[in-house]
Amino acid sequence: MDFQVVVLAGGTSKELVPLVSKEVPKPLLPVANRPVLSYVLEQLELSNLKDLIVVVEGEDAALRVGGWISGAYVDRLHVEVAAVPEDVGTAGALRAIAHHLTANDILVVSGDLVSDVPPGAVAAAHRRHDAVVTTMLCSTPISGPAESGSAGAKDKIKKPKRFNIIGLDPTKQFLLYIASGAEVEKDLHIPKSILRAVGQMDIQADLMDAHLYAFKRAVLQEVLEQKPNFHSLRQDVLPYLVRTQLKSEILLNGTPQAEENGHEKFTSRGNQAIISQILANASTPRFHEVYESIHNGSPTAQRTHKCCAYIASNSKYCVRLNSIQAFSDINRDVIGEANHLSGYSFSAHNNIIHPSADLGSKTTVGPHCMLGEGSLMGDKCSVKRSVIGRHCRIGSNVKIVNSVVMDHVTLGDGCSIQGSIVCSNVQIQERVVLRDCQIGAGFVVSAGSEHKGESLARKEK
Amino acid sequence: MDARRGSLPVPRVRQVGFFTPNAQPAPTRSQSGPPDSSSPPLSDSPASNSLSPVMIPPPRHHSDNLAAAPRPTSPLPVPEPSPFRRRGADNNNALLVGSYNPAETLLAMSPSSSHVGDGESEETMSGGWFRRSNSGKLASSLPSGTFDFSPVQSTAEALKPNKVQNPVGISVLNNTILAEVSARPAPKEQQPEAPSSSKQPKPKLTKAERRALQESQRAAKAAAKAVAAPEEVATIKSVKQHQTQKKDAPQVAVSVAASERKGGDKSQEKERRKDAPAPRMQFDDKSRVEKAKRRSVVDQTEAKKRVELFRHLPQYEHGTQLADLESKFLQLDPMHPAIYKVGLQYLAGDISGGNARCIAMLQAFQQVVKDYSTPPEKTLPRDLTAKISSYVSFFTQCRPLSMSMGNAIRFLKNRIAKLSPSLSESESKSSICTDIDRFINEKIVLADRVIVQHASSKVKDGDVLLVYGSSCVVEMVLLHSHELGKQFRVIVVDSRPKLEGKALLRRLVAKGVHCTYTHINAVSYVMHEVTKVFLGASSVLSNGTVYSRVGTACVAMVAHAFRVPVIICCEAYKFHERVQLDSICSNELGDPDAIGKVPGRMDVNYLNDVSNSGNLQLLNLMYDATPADYVSMIVTDYGMIPPTSVPVIVREYRRDHLLI
């Protein structure tokens, strides 16, 4: 279908600091015991997109990600892993690999997207409207363990709530305005020209940019080239394109137009004009065309471009793993309500217990739980709504609720872990009580200690 | 209802009268008497000198007259050509032709036994071969030019069924034979030269003769084109005999050629059968629907509530299809992106209108052809045809094809099938691409220009023109007339739910045309001030029925009742040989929910609660059929014709687009 896919996998993200480390870069963070990147890759594979470019920040991380991909997808996908320096941003990353892009349209996916929205839908909307950029919007996830009722999570949500402001046309197909929550202070500035052209704008605050874009390659490359200070796709490139859609600067330079002409070669110019006229009259005019016809008169000199939005339906799952909260939410959802994403088959009790896992007597594993291979559990343990990784050794009388325990974790007897994330190789000694904590990899929690809402990590040497 | 409507039954009666030849002869028939026969008799035939814009080929016209001439018992004896009669006569011609043509084309595709006349001739064909070649010999021995031998053939043809092995005219010149032919149906005492020829039982004779006449027309046409492209001519199945007759070349060579042609003809026959659309699926046939579903690319949920009368038409739940198709965008590997894009646009309603849909489809095909490379161990014509067929079925799933698109597809497949195998892949690809370009340019763009020229000549100062919906040709006509500086007013009649007229209105007003906008429910109020009605058409069928956007029939009928001329603008590539009497058997169903909604008014949803109850079924028809009675004129790229002449164009065009 002439789409090239770029997966922006990221590197060691600062927002996920105790969870990610040099050993475990963000793309490899386990979600239901699978690296988060695998969700994106599998979704792309389902869509028959098998030639991918995975961009990873940092050489080390790239090596690790590349190693994992080549192991896991050796005969299924054709993946090129490209390393870019850290902190170049998403736009910078694309700029770095721009010379690899050849297809007409580029699909840019964030590697931390856990979603079951088919990327093809975005691509199709992009093609149908002949848009310059199409972005996928999904409803903002209700963050926080809403149904768990854990009291401690409340103060997490209380941080200043900011909304992404997204303006759409009445048909909800075109993007008219976009401002991310961080930029919006108190007021919005919406240019009058666009309001005049569209007539009506729906402003929505409940939508989130899912970081799945379809770009016209020529336009993307041009923007990246012309605006070297653009850092991020979401914050710079997309708003720029949306802002200039009625007085397009990029298209004036002629590259996309030349391409258009290349598509439709006709013998006679006059006939071509008539044909395009027929085609234009047949379709219901979008506001872009209306605006153009009013202001320019000549429809040949295109001065507008279209920015489309694809709004994922509410029944679809679509969350980005970009915060610690999101991490635990996704882990919960993937084995819970969105369990078709995990790719595992659930038992009758609605949980997954690997056959090699060993459970002691009177140990209960509730629904929406996952127990990785080779994990040992002592007696009288109770696991609810949690993910436990591989080869964990868990003592007796341990309670694990709403938590994520990664691989090779040792838990002493009588521990109680609620709403926490315990990374790999952590050692937690006896009678430790953890509540809403994040324990970095390799950390040792001493016996009998109690932690609440803390982030514990080994000092980086 | 009035004179115009009353004119239609007349030709039918005449046709009946054709069977009883011993009443008093028509006075005007004498035109084909011996003295003037060397000059083609069409010159003084009433129809040919009257209706100049109708571009019916001369030979045919002449013989039509011949056929039409002996109608002695007609209740209205044929008088001198008067304006009114002219129309009647013309109708008659077209009816005669039309009564044969669909049968013939049908037969060409699927040998149905219902058409007795054709079946008969098929049977006699092999038997009559030698006899015909005999007569061909005698024809070829005649020192006749290309133009003259059509009557000769017609005589030969006509005489044969009458078992006149050696007619008087053999040794005589053409003109006497011609005279004989024209004389035969007439009373004997008037034409003493050939008294024996009219001994046959009457109905059989007339049928055979009409048949012969028709064949002679075709032969004449073929003669004109034979030099350029002999094998195309052979497609018309009975022409091959005439080929042998007509040649002045040595007889042996001709017969060889004929036998070759016969073989070629068969394959062509097969080809045409292949091209013919499969019988339309009836969607009330459950097992077939199931089968089709399994094959289909688009997941379509059948609409649950369908109106009983329209159960046989495809109807799916709207709204789900687009999302579904979009989500599969990248998964459908064999689908070309251009095809997919156009399909999506059809489904989403981004492209509507016959011309635009056809152009978009052809351009997508062009793209496909450009990107095509023949897989190993396959041949381009076969593989590409199969590919295009699969794309066409995809388009059909997105939205049922219009008849014009069907014609375009048939043309394209024909071109691919005709590619010479010696061409290299790139050559054949470029040849297909240029063919598509030519189709778009000649059949759509140029045709539109011609139509605009013709139709705007009908717009006079002070006219009030009524248009319905949004037809691109009609719009061009209006704009062109406006550019010419004609002073006229336009009434744009529109209808829910699509309100397509709004866009047209916007464009017209922007160009400075004086407009009135109203909805179809007010059409009877505005009609009294209207002087002409211009309508577009999705297709024109060979019985003159105009298949167009729903509401057109209503407008045409009201206009007819007010005695306002109804002018249909339609490119000839949209003509179809199908005959349709109502708009039930073949139609398209739109989104039924659309009629319950008012655009821009979310608060108007009075039908929402009712439509959920089982007692209400919504019906949103897309097309209707306007009977030919209500159409005064069809403006097409071949000129301005009455609706009864459509079959002529269909036949001409058919051959034409084989020739392109």
Short mmCIF file of C-alpha atoms in Angstrom, two decimals, chain B residues 189-553:
data_model
loop_
_atom_site.label_atom_id
_atom_site.label_comp_id
_atom_site.label_asym_id
_atom_site.label_seq_id
_atom_site.Cartn_x
_atom_site.Cartn_y
_atom_site.Cartn_z
CA GLU B 189 -50.72 -4.24 -59.71
CA GLN B 190 -48.58 -1.29 -58.81
CA GLN B 191 -45.32 -3.07 -59.21
CA PRO B 192 -45.61 -5.43 -62.09
CA GLU B 193 -41.91 -6.23 -62.34
CA ALA B 194 -41.82 -8.68 -59.51
CA PRO B 195 -45.17 -10.22 -59.02
CA SER B 196 -43.96 -13.57 -57.79
CA SER B 197 -42.08 -12.29 -54.84
CA SER B 198 -45.04 -11.60 -52.59
CA LYS B 199 -46.56 -15.02 -52.62
CA GLN B 200 -45.44 -15.96 -49.17
CA PRO B 201 -47.62 -16.03 -46.07
CA LYS B 202 -47.60 -12.50 -44.95
CA PRO B 203 -46.23 -12.43 -41.40
CA LYS B 204 -43.30 -14.57 -42.24
CA LEU B 205 -42.49 -12.53 -45.21
CA THR B 206 -42.55 -9.31 -43.36
CA LYS B 207 -40.42 -10.62 -40.62
CA ALA B 208 -37.90 -11.99 -43.01
CA GLU B 209 -37.90 -8.86 -44.92
CA ARG B 210 -37.43 -6.67 -41.97
CA ARG B 211 -34.66 -8.88 -40.96
CA ALA B 212 -33.14 -8.60 -44.37
CA LEU B 213 -33.44 -4.90 -44.35
CA GLN B 214 -31.75 -4.64 -41.08
CA GLU B 215 -28.97 -6.81 -42.24
CA SER B 216 -28.58 -4.76 -45.31
CA GLN B 217 -28.18 -1.70 -43.19
CA ARG B 218 -25.59 -3.34 -41.21
CA ALA B 219 -23.82 -4.49 -44.28
CA ALA B 220 -23.77 -0.99 -45.60
CA LYS B 221 -22.32 0.22 -42.39
CA ALA B 222 -19.85 -2.57 -42.42
CA ALA B 223 -18.88 -1.76 -45.94
CA ALA B 224 -17.97 1.69 -44.89
CA LYS B 225 -15.82 0.46 -42.10
CA ALA B 226 -14.58 -2.78 -43.50
CA VAL B 227 -11.57 -1.27 -45.12
CA ALA B 228 -10.39 0.24 -41.90
CA ALA B 229 -10.96 -2.61 -39.56
CA PRO B 230 -12.44 -5.70 -41.08
CA GLU B 231 -12.29 -7.90 -38.06
CA GLU B 232 -14.22 -5.54 -35.89
CA VAL B 233 -16.99 -5.50 -38.35
CA ALA B 234 -17.26 -9.19 -38.02
CA THR B 235 -18.49 -8.85 -34.52
CA ILE B 236 -21.96 -8.31 -35.66
CA LYS B 237 -22.81 -11.84 -36.24
CA SER B 238 -24.66 -11.82 -39.48
CA VAL B 239 -22.34 -9.48 -41.18
CA LYS B 240 -19.95 -12.11 -42.29
CA GLN B 241 -22.17 -13.26 -45.11
CA HIS B 242 -22.32 -9.78 -46.36
CA GLN B 243 -18.63 -9.54 -46.27
CA THR B 244 -18.49 -12.25 -48.83
CA GLN B 245 -21.13 -10.66 -50.92
CA LYS B 246 -19.81 -7.24 -50.91
CA LYS B 247 -16.24 -7.67 -51.90
CA ASP B 248 -15.23 -6.88 -55.37
CA ALA B 249 -12.19 -8.95 -54.66
CA PRO B 250 -11.80 -12.46 -56.06
CA GLN B 251 -14.39 -14.74 -54.63
CA VAL B 252 -12.02 -17.39 -53.37
CA ALA B 253 -10.01 -15.07 -51.28
CA VAL B 254 -13.11 -13.62 -49.85
CA SER B 255 -14.54 -16.94 -48.88
CA VAL B 256 -11.31 -17.85 -47.17
CA ALA B 257 -11.40 -14.64 -45.35
CA ALA B 258 -14.96 -15.28 -44.48
CA SER B 259 -14.23 -18.64 -43.00
CA GLU B 260 -11.46 -17.11 -40.98
CA ARG B 261 -13.75 -14.48 -39.89
CA LYS B 262 -16.23 -17.04 -38.90
CA GLY B 263 -13.75 -18.56 -36.52
CA GLY B 264 -12.83 -15.18 -35.20
CA ASP B 265 -16.43 -14.38 -34.86
CA LYS B 266 -17.02 -17.28 -32.56
CA SER B 267 -14.26 -16.31 -30.24
CA GLN B 268 -15.55 -12.81 -30.27
CA GLU B 269 -18.94 -14.10 -29.43
CA LYS B 270 -17.49 -15.89 -26.49
CA GLU B 271 -15.65 -12.81 -25.49
CA ARG B 272 -18.72 -10.78 -25.49
CA ARG B 273 -20.47 -13.35 -23.43
CA LYS B 274 -17.65 -13.13 -20.98
CA ASP B 275 -17.89 -9.39 -20.90
CA ALA B 276 -21.56 -9.45 -20.30
CA PRO B 277 -22.34 -8.83 -16.70
CA ALA B 278 -23.42 -11.85 -14.81
CA PRO B 279 -27.07 -11.85 -14.01
CA ARG B 280 -27.65 -9.44 -11.25
CA MET B 281 -27.62 -11.04 -7.89
CA GLN B 282 -30.99 -11.16 -6.26
CA PHE B 283 -30.46 -10.36 -2.68
CA ASP B 284 -33.52 -12.19 -1.50
CA ASP B 285 -31.87 -15.43 -2.57
CA LYS B 286 -30.33 -16.48 0.70
CA SER B 287 -27.85 -19.07 -0.43
CA ARG B 288 -26.39 -16.84 -3.07
CA VAL B 289 -26.05 -14.00 -0.64
CA GLU B 290 -24.21 -16.28 1.72
CA LYS B 291 -21.83 -17.31 -0.99
CA ALA B 292 -21.19 -13.77 -2.03
CA LYS B 293 -20.55 -12.82 1.52
CA ARG B 294 -17.84 -15.37 1.90
CA ARG B 295 -16.11 -13.99 -1.11
CA SER B 296 -16.50 -10.37 -0.27
CA VAL B 297 -13.75 -8.15 0.94
CA VAL B 298 -15.89 -5.70 2.77
CA ASP B 299 -17.65 -6.96 5.81
CA GLN B 300 -21.19 -6.03 5.18
CA THR B 301 -23.94 -6.52 7.62
CA GLU B 302 -27.15 -6.86 5.80
CA ALA B 303 -29.76 -4.39 6.75
CA LYS B 304 -32.35 -6.06 8.87
CA LYS B 305 -35.31 -4.02 7.98
CA ARG B 306 -35.81 -3.92 4.31
CA VAL B 307 -38.83 -2.89 2.40
CA GLU B 308 -40.51 -5.96 0.97
CA LEU B 309 -40.65 -4.72 -2.58
CA PHE B 310 -36.93 -4.01 -2.66
CA ARG B 311 -35.63 -7.11 -0.99
CA HIS B 312 -33.83 -8.19 -4.10
CA LEU B 313 -31.55 -5.17 -3.99
CA PRO B 314 -28.37 -5.12 -1.97
CA GLN B 315 -28.65 -3.17 1.19
CA TYR B 316 -26.27 -3.09 4.05
CA GLU B 317 -26.08 -1.34 7.34
CA HIS B 318 -24.59 1.99 6.60
CA GLY B 319 -21.97 3.40 8.83
CA THR B 320 -20.22 0.19 9.70
CA GLN B 321 -18.81 -0.45 6.28
CA LEU B 322 -16.51 2.48 6.07
CA ALA B 323 -14.92 1.89 9.42
CA ASP B 324 -14.51 -1.73 8.63
CA LEU B 325 -12.99 -1.14 5.28
CA GLU B 326 -10.68 1.47 6.66
CA SER B 327 -9.42 -0.84 9.32
CA LYS B 328 -8.59 -3.40 6.68
CA PHE B 329 -6.73 -0.89 4.60
CA LEU B 330 -3.32 -2.40 4.90
CA GLN B 331 -4.39 -5.98 5.23
CA LEU B 332 -5.77 -6.37 1.78
CA ASP B 333 -2.54 -7.01 0.08
CA PRO B 334 -3.51 -7.56 -3.53
CA MET B 335 -5.53 -4.40 -3.68
CA HIS B 336 -3.84 -1.52 -5.37
CA PRO B 337 -3.81 1.66 -3.26
CA ALA B 338 -5.40 3.72 -5.98
CA ILE B 339 -8.24 1.24 -6.23
CA TYR B 340 -8.63 1.21 -2.52
CA LYS B 341 -8.72 4.95 -2.32
CA VAL B 342 -11.41 5.23 -4.96
CA GLY B 343 -13.39 2.46 -3.32
CA LEU B 344 -13.23 4.26 -0.02
CA GLN B 345 -14.35 7.43 -1.68
CA TYR B 346 -17.30 5.64 -3.24
CA LEU B 347 -18.22 4.16 0.07
CA ALA B 348 -17.88 7.39 1.97
CA GLY B 349 -19.79 9.28 -0.69
CA ASP B 350 -16.86 11.55 -1.42
CA ILE B 351 -17.32 10.96 -5.10
CA SER B 352 -20.76 10.87 -6.55
CA GLY B 353 -22.12 11.59 -9.97
CA GLY B 354 -21.83 9.27 -12.92
CA ASN B 355 -19.05 11.03 -14.76
CA ALA B 356 -16.89 11.62 -11.74
CA ARG B 357 -17.23 8.07 -10.56
CA CYS B 358 -16.38 6.77 -13.96
CA ILE B 359 -13.38 9.03 -14.33
CA ALA B 360 -12.12 8.17 -10.89
CA MET B 361 -12.46 4.52 -11.61
CA LEU B 362 -10.69 4.76 -14.94
CA GLN B 363 -7.88 6.77 -13.47
CA ALA B 364 -7.47 4.20 -10.75
CA PHE B 365 -7.30 1.51 -13.39
CA GLN B 366 -4.75 3.53 -15.24
CA GLN B 367 -2.67 3.66 -12.12
CA VAL B 368 -3.02 -0.07 -11.74
CA VAL B 369 -1.93 -0.67 -15.27
CA LYS B 370 1.06 1.57 -14.82
CA ASP B 371 2.18 -0.30 -11.75
CA TYR B 372 1.40 -3.66 -13.21
CA SER B 373 3.92 -6.25 -14.03
CA THR B 374 2.98 -9.60 -15.39
CA PRO B 375 3.67 -12.39 -12.97
CA PRO B 376 5.78 -15.21 -14.33
CA GLU B 377 4.03 -17.86 -16.39
CA LYS B 378 1.05 -15.66 -16.99
CA THR B 379 0.00 -13.56 -19.88
CA LEU B 380 -0.83 -9.94 -19.53
CA PRO B 381 -4.29 -9.90 -21.07
CA ARG B 382 -5.57 -12.74 -18.98
CA ASP B 383 -3.99 -11.79 -15.72
CA LEU B 384 -4.81 -8.13 -16.02
CA THR B 385 -8.39 -8.87 -16.91
CA ALA B 386 -8.71 -11.09 -13.89
CA LYS B 387 -7.20 -8.40 -11.74
CA ILE B 388 -9.51 -5.77 -13.04
CA SER B 389 -12.44 -8.05 -12.48
CA SER B 390 -11.47 -8.43 -8.87
CA TYR B 391 -11.13 -4.68 -8.52
CA VAL B 392 -14.51 -4.22 -10.11
CA SER B 393 -16.06 -6.57 -7.63
CA PHE B 394 -14.42 -4.58 -4.89
CA PHE B 395 -15.94 -1.40 -6.28
CA THR B 396 -19.28 -3.11 -6.45
CA GLN B 397 -19.01 -3.92 -2.81
CA CYS B 398 -18.28 -0.34 -2.01
CA ARG B 399 -21.17 0.92 -4.04
CA PRO B 400 -23.14 -0.72 -6.83
CA LEU B 401 -21.69 0.23 -10.18
CA SER B 402 -23.56 2.58 -12.41
CA MET B 403 -24.37 1.51 -15.91
CA SER B 404 -21.93 3.99 -17.35
CA MET B 405 -19.16 2.43 -15.31
CA GLY B 406 -20.23 -0.94 -16.60
CA ASN B 407 -19.83 0.35 -20.11
CA ALA B 408 -16.41 1.74 -19.34
CA ILE B 409 -15.29 -1.52 -17.79
CA ARG B 410 -16.53 -3.43 -20.77
CA PHE B 411 -14.58 -1.15 -23.00
CA LEU B 412 -11.43 -1.56 -20.98
CA LYS B 413 -11.64 -5.32 -20.89
CA ASN B 414 -12.27 -5.36 -24.56
CA ARG B 415 -9.17 -3.34 -25.17
CA ILE B 416 -7.09 -5.61 -23.00
CA ALA B 417 -8.43 -8.68 -24.70
CA LYS B 418 -7.67 -7.20 -28.09
CA LEU B 419 -4.06 -6.46 -27.35
CA SER B 420 -1.90 -8.07 -29.88
CA PRO B 421 0.22 -10.76 -28.23
CA SER B 422 3.29 -9.56 -30.07
CA LEU B 423 3.41 -6.37 -28.05
CA SER B 424 5.85 -6.20 -25.23
CA GLU B 425 4.61 -5.63 -21.73
CA SER B 426 5.50 -1.97 -21.60
CA GLU B 427 3.97 -1.38 -25.00
CA SER B 428 0.73 -3.02 -24.07
CA LYS B 429 0.64 -1.16 -20.80
CA SER B 430 1.10 2.17 -22.49
CA SER B 431 -1.44 1.26 -25.10
CA ILE B 432 -4.00 0.48 -22.41
CA CYS B 433 -3.20 3.72 -20.66
CA THR B 434 -3.69 5.74 -23.79
CA ASP B 435 -6.90 3.86 -24.44
CA ILE B 436 -8.17 4.86 -21.04
CA ASP B 437 -7.11 8.43 -21.64
CA ARG B 438 -8.87 8.42 -24.92
CA PHE B 439 -11.99 7.02 -23.41
CA ILE B 440 -12.04 9.75 -20.80
CA ASN B 441 -11.26 12.45 -23.30
CA GLU B 442 -13.48 11.35 -26.13
CA LYS B 443 -16.38 9.79 -24.39
CA ILE B 444 -16.66 12.12 -21.45
CA VAL B 445 -14.85 15.38 -21.94
CA LEU B 446 -15.36 15.87 -25.63
CA ALA B 447 -18.85 14.44 -25.42
CA ASP B 448 -19.65 16.97 -22.75
CA ARG B 449 -18.37 19.75 -24.96
CA VAL B 450 -20.53 18.63 -27.84
CA ILE B 451 -23.54 18.29 -25.59
CA VAL B 452 -22.95 21.73 -24.21
CA GLN B 453 -22.77 23.12 -27.73
CA HIS B 454 -25.99 21.46 -28.73
CA ALA B 455 -27.92 22.11 -25.59
CA SER B 456 -26.96 25.72 -25.19
CA SER B 457 -28.31 26.35 -28.68
CA LYS B 458 -31.66 25.52 -27.20
CA VAL B 459 -31.37 28.18 -24.55
CA LYS B 460 -32.99 31.39 -25.70
CA ASP B 461 -33.11 34.81 -24.17
CA GLY B 462 -35.79 35.10 -21.59
CA ASP B 463 -35.93 31.41 -20.92
CA VAL B 464 -36.67 30.05 -17.50
CA LEU B 465 -34.80 26.79 -17.15
CA LEU B 466 -35.56 24.26 -14.53
CA VAL B 467 -32.86 21.89 -13.43
CA TYR B 468 -33.09 19.13 -10.91
CA GLY B 469 -30.38 17.88 -8.63
CA SER B 470 -26.84 18.38 -9.74
CA SER B 471 -25.73 17.12 -13.10
CA CYS B 472 -22.33 18.16 -14.30
CA VAL B 473 -23.35 18.37 -17.95
CA VAL B 474 -26.40 20.45 -17.20
CA GLU B 475 -24.26 22.72 -15.13
CA MET B 476 -21.83 23.13 -17.99
CA VAL B 477 -24.71 23.89 -20.32
CA LEU B 478 -26.00 26.59 -18.04
CA LEU B 479 -22.61 28.12 -17.52
CA HIS B 480 -21.81 28.04 -21.20
CA SER B 481 -25.09 29.66 -22.10
CA HIS B 482 -24.42 32.27 -19.50
CA GLU B 483 -21.00 32.91 -20.95
CA LEU B 484 -22.58 33.34 -24.33
CA GLY B 485 -24.47 36.21 -22.83
CA LYS B 486 -27.90 34.68 -22.98
CA GLN B 487 -30.38 36.11 -20.59
CA PHE B 488 -32.12 33.36 -18.74
CA ARG B 489 -33.18 32.37 -15.29
CA VAL B 490 -32.58 29.05 -13.61
CA ILE B 491 -34.79 27.29 -11.13
CA VAL B 492 -32.82 24.74 -9.19
CA VAL B 493 -35.10 22.06 -7.83
CA ASP B 494 -33.62 19.99 -5.10
CA SER B 495 -34.70 17.16 -2.90
CA ARG B 496 -33.76 15.66 0.38
CA PRO B 497 -31.82 13.86 1.70
CA LYS B 498 -28.78 14.61 -0.41
CA LEU B 499 -29.61 18.18 -1.34
CA GLU B 500 -27.17 17.98 -4.21
CA GLY B 501 -28.70 21.03 -5.80
CA LYS B 502 -27.21 23.25 -3.14
CA ALA B 503 -23.72 22.85 -4.46
CA LEU B 504 -24.92 23.49 -7.99
CA LEU B 505 -26.79 26.54 -6.83
CA ARG B 506 -23.72 27.84 -5.10
CA ARG B 507 -21.63 27.50 -8.20
CA LEU B 508 -24.25 29.00 -10.46
CA VAL B 509 -24.79 31.96 -8.22
CA ALA B 510 -21.06 32.47 -7.94
CA LYS B 511 -20.94 32.75 -11.72
CA GLY B 512 -23.69 35.31 -11.72
CA VAL B 513 -26.57 33.22 -12.99
CA HIS B 514 -29.96 34.35 -11.81
CA CYS B 515 -31.30 31.46 -9.78
CA THR B 516 -34.30 30.33 -7.82
CA TYR B 517 -33.96 27.45 -5.41
CA THR B 518 -36.81 25.27 -4.36
CA HIS B 519 -37.52 21.76 -3.27
CA ILE B 520 -39.24 19.16 -5.32
CA ASN B 521 -42.48 19.42 -3.42
CA ALA B 522 -42.94 22.84 -4.93
CA VAL B 523 -42.18 21.79 -8.46
CA SER B 524 -45.78 22.10 -9.61
CA TYR B 525 -45.89 25.66 -8.38
CA VAL B 526 -42.84 26.79 -10.23
CA MET B 527 -43.45 24.80 -13.35
CA HIS B 528 -45.92 27.20 -14.91
CA GLU B 529 -43.24 29.79 -15.46
CA VAL B 530 -40.67 27.33 -16.75
CA THR B 531 -39.94 27.23 -20.45
CA LYS B 532 -37.53 24.32 -20.55
CA VAL B 533 -36.46 21.57 -18.23
CA PHE B 534 -32.87 20.37 -18.37
CA LEU B 535 -32.11 17.10 -16.67
CA GLY B 536 -29.10 14.87 -16.39
CA ALA B 537 -29.20 11.12 -16.48
CA SER B 538 -27.33 8.27 -14.95
CA SER B 539 -28.17 6.13 -17.91
CA VAL B 540 -30.52 6.04 -20.84
CA LEU B 541 -31.93 2.65 -21.64
CA SER B 542 -32.74 1.44 -25.08
CA ASN B 543 -36.46 1.85 -24.71
CA GLY B 544 -35.82 5.51 -24.11
CA THR B 545 -36.28 5.23 -20.39
CA VAL B 546 -34.11 7.68 -18.54
CA TYR B 547 -32.56 6.22 -15.44
CA SER B 548 -31.57 9.05 -13.19
CA ARG B 549 -31.49 10.47 -9.70
CA VAL B 550 -34.72 9.82 -7.88
CA GLY B 551 -37.11 12.67 -8.45
CA THR B 552 -36.24 13.14 -12.08
CA ALA B 553 -39.30 11.22 -13.20
#
